[in-house]
Amino acid sequence: MFVNDPELVSEFITESSEALADIENQLLEIEAGGADIDSDLVNTVFRGIHSIKGLAGFLELKAINELAHNLEDVLNKVRNLQLVPTSQIVDVMLRAADELRALSVSPEESNAADVSQHVTALQAILAGDTQDSGGVVEQAASDSQKIEDAIISQVDQLSELAQEESDSGSKPKHLEPESLSSSPVPVAKPQAESDNVAGPKQAERSPKEAKEKASGVEANIRVPVSTLDHLMNLAGELVLNRNRLVQFCGSNGDNELTTLSSDIDQITCELQEAIMQTRMQPIATAFNRFPRIVRDLSSKLGKQCNLVVEGRDVEVDKSIIEAIGDPLTHLIRNSIDHGIEMPDVRVANRKVAAGTLRLAAYHMAGQVCIDIQDDGGGISPDKIKQKAVDNGIITDRQAAEMSTREALRLIFHAGFSTAEKLTDVSGRGVGMDVVRNNIEQIGGTVDVESEVGQGTTIRIVLPLTLAIIRSLIIGDQDARFAIPQVNVAELVRVSGKDREERIQCINDAVVLRLRDELIPLVDLDQIIQTAAPLSLTSNAGLAEGLACFQPPGSESESESESEAEAEAEAEAGAEAEDVLIDQAELAVSAKREAQGISIVILETGRSRYGIIVNELFDSQEIVVKPLGVHLKQCKSVAGATILGDGQVALILDAAGIAEEANLSGLDEDLVDDQIALDSESGDEVRLLIFRNAPNEQFAIPMELVSRIERIATSAIERHGSRSVVQYCGRTLSLFAVEEILSAQPRETSRFVSVVIVSLGGKELGIIAPCIGDICDIHVEVDTESLTEAGVIGSAVIQSTVTRILDVAVICKQGSPESGPGGVRGNAMANGPGSLQEVAANAGANLKQRRPRVLVVEDSKFFRKQIVRTLKGANYETREAADGLEALQILEGDAGSFDLMLTDIEMPNMNGFELCQRVRQMEQFKSLPIVALTSLSSEEDLQRGRDCGVDEYQVKLDADALFEAIRRLIPE
Amino acid sequence: MKTRNENEIQVISFRVGSLLIGLELTDVQEINRHCDFARVPNSPKGVRGVINLRGEVVTMIDLAMLLNQQTDSCVNTKLHNVFVKYESELIGLITNGVSDSMTIHRDSIDALPSNLDIDEANFFTGVHRLPDGKLMVLLDLNQLLTNVLEIGSVA
């Protein structure tokens, strides 16, 4: 049976035509050599035929396979000096090669072809039957006569054709390519003619075959990549010139010229896209070899493994496809060898005997992700740490302080092999560090996630193309730089007044306090200063660099920025004075000071650090240009690009800068100590604080916040009573605090900050005119004093009474179309204490016995909230701070719970594991489990379901929670 | 067209600080006056930066710096960039102005004076006396550019 995969088939055609391209000359050369065998040459031919045989065998192309096989055998004999290639033998081989070529052009029909004649001839040679080959020669002679005839008739036809062409008045130039493109016909035709001897059936097919061959040549042209690169370059230039043209026309206003330029504009865009497209190939080209590898390898190891491939159609640059083949193969071998367990082990662990290996490619934020996910035994962080300590990669102390994630990343460390014993499958001295290096070389990153007993996911993030990458453009004085987006983790702006608090020095190292992490900082000025010995600017050190920042340049972007700057200035101006700088500079510095500092947090596989930049521009697609040979030594730059205005911007190499700044030592020791000092956090809740009016402070639980955006007030549209804003191509509902609560209206300003919260996969924005801090606090929430819908309660934070917003209620108010829940949400908004009311109603619906609910939640804040609402609704509750505690309670108090509510992210034992353990206990097989989460990806949800979660609920959405509880607790 | 004598070479002359330097015309690809160099962090001594030459990013070599000449090339309005090929790569030399192009006889090229700094002497092949009595040193392009590379790899 013929495998009907067009992708594979076209690859087969390409590969076989490559192998056969020069076979005539090669065979003829072999013939000329006679007994003096050029073994290199014979080997080349042999390998070509061998690979055709292999491919044909794989695709079940029997005729091609058989023919190639026999041809290979003959070549093998020649190679081993068992056969002297006489001209008769070469003759037979030539004809066999011709047939092979004809067949491999249209493999779909090749199985119907009769190759017996060639096979017999080849086998006769193998048998050393020279007598018979005489017959073959005769045959060959008569064939060649026929070929001659055929060519003559073809030429006649062609000249007739040519006559017609010139008669019909077309340009004579046109004739040449026409007749050239037909030239394959005479080659194929004689083949068909000689087949004619074999059988009439063959003759019927042959003209078609010949035609297809001709068309096959026309449909695909192999073009050197350098030509495409050149085209790409030219297109890039065209874009620049188009930009200038459009600008010029815009200022001159000539109508016709403007039309013309916009046409050129459009054509240029399309041209660039088309050229980009020429370099793109579906990733299936790289994936196609894996089913076979997985099959062979798993059977070799006695394992069972199913390969699931997703996203074959994702297109990436050809050079990337070439580059990822080997790393992917290695990762897949690794997954099967070390990841997937033996079938009996799997069964013993309550898994299906056959493991699943998922290979998925998908687009994410302008990049391509490839996941290699297995459901095997997972990687034990402790084992990794132990091994790393044994191998001297880390110290005991480091191991003790290392997080799980960091520990897992150790597998990418050089000289690290996780296999308990070296196997011939993946323990071949090619470690994961080579994989990482290969991937980083093409501008990608690789990361690992794993859970013991659950499996491992390796995620590779790759740029779409090597030639064009998405980059963040940053500015420094007069120069601009591009940072590949793949390295950018986040952007942080430290306002003037927070500077001293958030940017600190440990010895000589400058660090930024970001949430509970300390991140080493590098000043871009300093990186560049060392580079420009001739520069006239002073060689400002980091301390000075921090103190005086250049005002934004004169670019158009800075207009809106300086507007925003002015606001911040007014607010922070007072604080700026206590900075130690020269009196003379004070006035200027105070102004600069107030603007705050922009920091780009960069992440490479090995390090995480921040770069202080003066200006941030937008993120754009840039065309990567190589740097000259004289600049190969510069580790901190990876290349250059040309921006829209013709200026050159250098592309910063995140790993190189880290290396130059010698950052790797810094973040390990010093920073870890500092973190250890800082993180005595236990039972805290993290809140985002903001003010609406000067004396009214609000807070949102950070767990629900996904992003904070700054938007222009003019971009806010009002539809009826609702405010929306266009955001990332979607419509985002916006709420002002005063619209929901009794609060003073915010002051009007041109820009507002919007806190984007995500709740159960939905996003909404809360306008927060003045964002304060994010703080971890022990809060005693007072739910009595300030009660209204949309507020969980109040607390004193930073000596100000702060109302903590109930995002779930706000969310419902904003979307009345979202069903009954929304209606109730509106009803709730009408009266104070309605949350409890609804809860009580829900409770009243239940029968007399008070149902018992086990609440597992690590945050005391949330736990108290949930318990309070449950109690209010007549439920009996018990609390547990993590999975382990919950298990203990369950074991000691078996059978008495009607439902378990659990968080997912918890210390000691997380929700997934808890559910699994609970489900393994006989008496809790049917205990309803509701998971509370802010994770909302389908993957997470599915994972929970697999672990035994009955239902998912969003934290703090009381109504939906009660609905679920009522549904799940049997009456 | 006048057929060129085997013994004659065509050179262009340009100033770098106080030096008058000659470069064989066949080495020169292009001359322009761009001056918006983008600096390159950690580049070797003598590399001033890169510029955009019709879509190609070209490395710019600061001759004044390499030859220890005092110059205020940043503000010099007479600045000229001379572009040359080095191992099939285009490279720009920053000069303080191209002054002339002339044909000189090989015989009129004298050896370098022995009191020239040994480092600098490496970059030149000889001296030519102009009719007005000025001296013009002839640049050894390959030696110069290879030297910049070597400085880079040491640094």
mmCIF file of C-alpha atoms in Angstrom, chain A residues 805-961:
data_model
loop_
_atom_site.group_PDB
_atom_site.id
_atom_site.type_symbol
_atom_site.label_atom_id
_atom_site.label_comp_id
_atom_site.label_asym_id
_atom_site.label_seq_id
_atom_site.Cartn_x
_atom_site.Cartn_y
_atom_site.Cartn_z
ATOM 1 C CA LEU A 805 -12.182 45.086 45.667
ATOM 2 C CA ASP A 806 -14.271 42.009 44.975
ATOM 3 C CA VAL A 807 -13.335 41.477 41.373
ATOM 4 C CA ALA A 808 -15.814 38.668 40.791
ATOM 5 C CA VAL A 809 -18.742 40.938 41.583
ATOM 6 C CA ILE A 810 -17.347 43.764 39.511
ATOM 7 C CA CYS A 811 -16.819 41.410 36.636
ATOM 8 C CA LYS A 812 -20.443 40.329 36.693
ATOM 9 C CA GLN A 813 -21.738 43.826 36.887
ATOM 10 C CA GLY A 814 -19.869 44.566 33.743
ATOM 11 C CA SER A 815 -21.273 41.708 31.725
ATOM 12 C CA PRO A 816 -25.027 41.469 32.193
ATOM 13 C CA GLU A 817 -25.198 39.216 29.142
ATOM 14 C CA SER A 818 -23.216 36.548 30.889
ATOM 15 C CA GLY A 819 -26.270 34.675 32.107
ATOM 16 C CA PRO A 820 -28.092 34.303 35.400
ATOM 17 C CA GLY A 821 -24.963 34.909 37.406
ATOM 18 C CA GLY A 822 -24.672 38.348 35.966
ATOM 19 C CA VAL A 823 -28.259 39.226 36.793
ATOM 20 C CA ARG A 824 -27.717 38.181 40.331
ATOM 21 C CA GLY A 825 -24.562 40.181 40.392
ATOM 22 C CA ASN A 826 -26.569 43.241 39.539
ATOM 23 C CA ALA A 827 -29.097 42.463 42.191
ATOM 24 C CA MET A 828 -26.312 42.106 44.647
ATOM 25 C CA ALA A 829 -24.998 45.492 43.839
ATOM 26 C CA ASN A 830 -28.156 47.014 45.138
ATOM 27 C CA GLY A 831 -27.827 46.205 48.765
ATOM 28 C CA PRO A 832 -25.043 45.753 51.242
ATOM 29 C CA GLY A 833 -24.213 42.319 52.514
ATOM 30 C CA SER A 834 -25.840 40.660 49.551
ATOM 31 C CA LEU A 835 -23.051 38.171 49.177
ATOM 32 C CA GLN A 836 -23.966 36.636 52.472
ATOM 33 C CA GLU A 837 -27.633 36.830 51.611
ATOM 34 C CA VAL A 838 -27.267 34.835 48.477
ATOM 35 C CA ALA A 839 -25.097 32.402 50.294
ATOM 36 C CA ALA A 840 -27.701 32.012 53.002
ATOM 37 C CA ASN A 841 -30.398 31.354 50.431
ATOM 38 C CA ALA A 842 -28.255 28.742 48.894
ATOM 39 C CA GLY A 843 -27.800 27.176 52.284
ATOM 40 C CA ALA A 844 -31.516 27.180 53.010
ATOM 41 C CA ASN A 845 -32.119 25.103 49.937
ATOM 42 C CA LEU A 846 -30.181 22.298 51.485
ATOM 43 C CA LYS A 847 -31.537 19.728 53.890
ATOM 44 C CA GLN A 848 -31.187 19.940 57.661
ATOM 45 C CA ARG A 849 -27.824 18.295 58.166
ATOM 46 C CA ARG A 850 -25.119 20.861 57.797
ATOM 47 C CA PRO A 851 -22.834 19.720 55.021
ATOM 48 C CA ARG A 852 -19.161 19.642 55.877
ATOM 49 C CA VAL A 853 -16.634 21.173 53.545
ATOM 50 C CA LEU A 854 -12.887 20.879 53.759
ATOM 51 C CA VAL A 855 -11.238 24.090 52.594
ATOM 52 C CA VAL A 856 -7.651 23.717 51.452
ATOM 53 C CA GLU A 857 -5.993 27.021 50.667
ATOM 54 C CA ASP A 858 -2.539 28.297 51.539
ATOM 55 C CA SER A 859 -3.386 31.967 51.620
ATOM 56 C CA LYS A 860 -4.915 32.750 54.973
ATOM 57 C CA PHE A 861 -6.649 35.699 53.437
ATOM 58 C CA PHE A 862 -8.529 33.705 50.838
ATOM 59 C CA ARG A 863 -9.153 30.851 53.221
ATOM 60 C CA LYS A 864 -10.816 33.143 55.718
ATOM 61 C CA GLN A 865 -12.913 34.661 52.967
ATOM 62 C CA ILE A 866 -14.137 31.308 51.769
ATOM 63 C CA VAL A 867 -14.768 29.953 55.228
ATOM 64 C CA ARG A 868 -16.670 33.058 56.176
ATOM 65 C CA THR A 869 -18.983 32.861 53.179
ATOM 66 C CA LEU A 870 -19.479 29.122 53.639
ATOM 67 C CA LYS A 871 -20.302 29.530 57.304
ATOM 68 C CA GLY A 872 -22.690 32.280 56.427
ATOM 69 C CA ALA A 873 -24.479 29.837 54.147
ATOM 70 C CA ASN A 874 -24.827 27.255 56.889
ATOM 71 C CA TYR A 875 -21.944 25.013 55.974
ATOM 72 C CA GLU A 876 -19.630 23.406 58.440
ATOM 73 C CA THR A 877 -16.003 23.838 57.478
ATOM 74 C CA ARG A 878 -12.540 22.692 58.312
ATOM 75 C CA GLU A 879 -9.447 24.448 57.116
ATOM 76 C CA ALA A 880 -6.138 23.163 55.857
ATOM 77 C CA ALA A 881 -3.208 25.305 54.753
ATOM 78 C CA ASP A 882 -1.803 22.877 52.216
ATOM 79 C CA GLY A 883 -2.244 19.502 50.645
ATOM 80 C CA LEU A 884 -0.360 17.608 53.342
ATOM 81 C CA GLU A 885 -2.427 19.072 56.112
ATOM 82 C CA ALA A 886 -5.572 18.281 54.164
ATOM 83 C CA LEU A 887 -4.523 14.667 53.768
ATOM 84 C CA GLN A 888 -3.899 14.364 57.484
ATOM 85 C CA ILE A 889 -7.319 15.778 58.260
ATOM 86 C CA LEU A 890 -8.965 13.466 55.778
ATOM 87 C CA GLU A 891 -7.174 10.425 57.150
ATOM 88 C CA GLY A 892 -8.122 11.245 60.719
ATOM 89 C CA ASP A 893 -11.668 12.244 59.984
ATOM 90 C CA ALA A 894 -12.669 9.877 57.247
ATOM 91 C CA GLY A 895 -16.100 9.848 55.755
ATOM 92 C CA SER A 896 -17.377 12.967 57.388
ATOM 93 C CA PHE A 897 -16.794 15.422 54.559
ATOM 94 C CA ASP A 898 -19.273 16.126 51.822
ATOM 95 C CA LEU A 899 -16.974 18.150 49.648
ATOM 96 C CA MET A 900 -13.453 19.360 49.321
ATOM 97 C CA LEU A 901 -12.534 22.829 48.077
ATOM 98 C CA THR A 902 -8.913 23.130 47.143
ATOM 99 C CA ASP A 903 -6.500 25.644 45.761
ATOM 100 C CA ILE A 904 -4.061 24.435 43.137
ATOM 101 C CA GLU A 905 -0.892 26.388 43.827
ATOM 102 C CA MET A 906 0.163 25.474 47.355
ATOM 103 C CA PRO A 907 3.410 24.736 49.153
ATOM 104 C CA ASN A 908 4.367 21.230 50.340
ATOM 105 C CA MET A 909 1.713 19.507 48.291
ATOM 106 C CA ASN A 910 -0.176 21.193 45.506
ATOM 107 C CA GLY A 911 -3.787 20.739 44.557
ATOM 108 C CA PHE A 912 -3.158 18.357 41.698
ATOM 109 C CA GLU A 913 -1.206 15.994 43.853
ATOM 110 C CA LEU A 914 -3.677 16.272 46.695
ATOM 111 C CA CYS A 915 -6.544 15.314 44.418
ATOM 112 C CA GLN A 916 -4.626 12.374 43.108
ATOM 113 C CA ARG A 917 -3.812 11.131 46.578
ATOM 114 C CA VAL A 918 -7.359 11.631 47.741
ATOM 115 C CA ARG A 919 -8.700 9.706 44.799
ATOM 116 C CA GLN A 920 -6.394 6.838 45.624
ATOM 117 C CA MET A 921 -8.022 6.482 49.038
ATOM 118 C CA GLU A 922 -10.906 4.073 48.821
ATOM 119 C CA GLN A 923 -13.332 6.026 51.005
ATOM 120 C CA PHE A 924 -12.875 9.233 48.986
ATOM 121 C CA LYS A 925 -13.338 7.820 45.529
ATOM 122 C CA SER A 926 -16.537 9.776 45.147
ATOM 123 C CA LEU A 927 -15.853 12.796 47.331
ATOM 124 C CA PRO A 928 -16.752 15.827 45.240
ATOM 125 C CA ILE A 929 -13.717 18.025 44.685
ATOM 126 C CA VAL A 930 -13.942 21.625 43.575
ATOM 127 C CA ALA A 931 -10.710 23.307 42.650
ATOM 128 C CA LEU A 932 -10.328 27.015 43.131
ATOM 129 C CA THR A 933 -7.967 28.588 40.748
ATOM 130 C CA SER A 934 -6.891 31.548 38.793
ATOM 131 C CA LEU A 935 -5.154 29.324 36.272
ATOM 132 C CA SER A 936 -7.442 29.053 33.374
ATOM 133 C CA SER A 937 -5.607 27.503 30.492
ATOM 134 C CA GLU A 938 -7.337 24.495 29.020
ATOM 135 C CA GLU A 939 -4.226 22.484 29.734
ATOM 136 C CA ASP A 940 -4.371 23.234 33.439
ATOM 137 C CA LEU A 941 -8.065 22.492 33.553
ATOM 138 C CA GLN A 942 -7.582 19.175 31.829
ATOM 139 C CA ARG A 943 -4.761 18.323 34.143
ATOM 140 C CA GLY A 944 -7.015 18.936 37.118
ATOM 141 C CA ARG A 945 -9.730 16.752 35.662
ATOM 142 C CA ASP A 946 -7.224 14.000 35.137
ATOM 143 C CA CYS A 947 -6.263 14.255 38.776
ATOM 144 C CA GLY A 948 -9.839 13.846 39.872
ATOM 145 C CA VAL A 949 -11.152 17.388 40.129
ATOM 146 C CA ASP A 950 -14.905 17.485 39.565
ATOM 147 C CA GLU A 951 -15.268 21.151 38.960
ATOM 148 C CA TYR A 952 -13.284 24.325 38.623
ATOM 149 C CA GLN A 953 -14.278 27.573 40.193
ATOM 150 C CA VAL A 954 -12.740 30.977 40.087
ATOM 151 C CA LYS A 955 -11.521 32.222 43.436
ATOM 152 C CA LEU A 956 -13.780 34.728 45.094
ATOM 153 C CA ASP A 957 -16.720 34.146 42.808
ATOM 154 C CA ALA A 958 -19.083 33.175 45.587
ATOM 155 C CA ASP A 959 -22.287 32.613 43.606
ATOM 156 C CA ALA A 960 -20.791 30.293 41.093
ATOM 157 C CA LEU A 961 -19.085 28.466 43.908
#
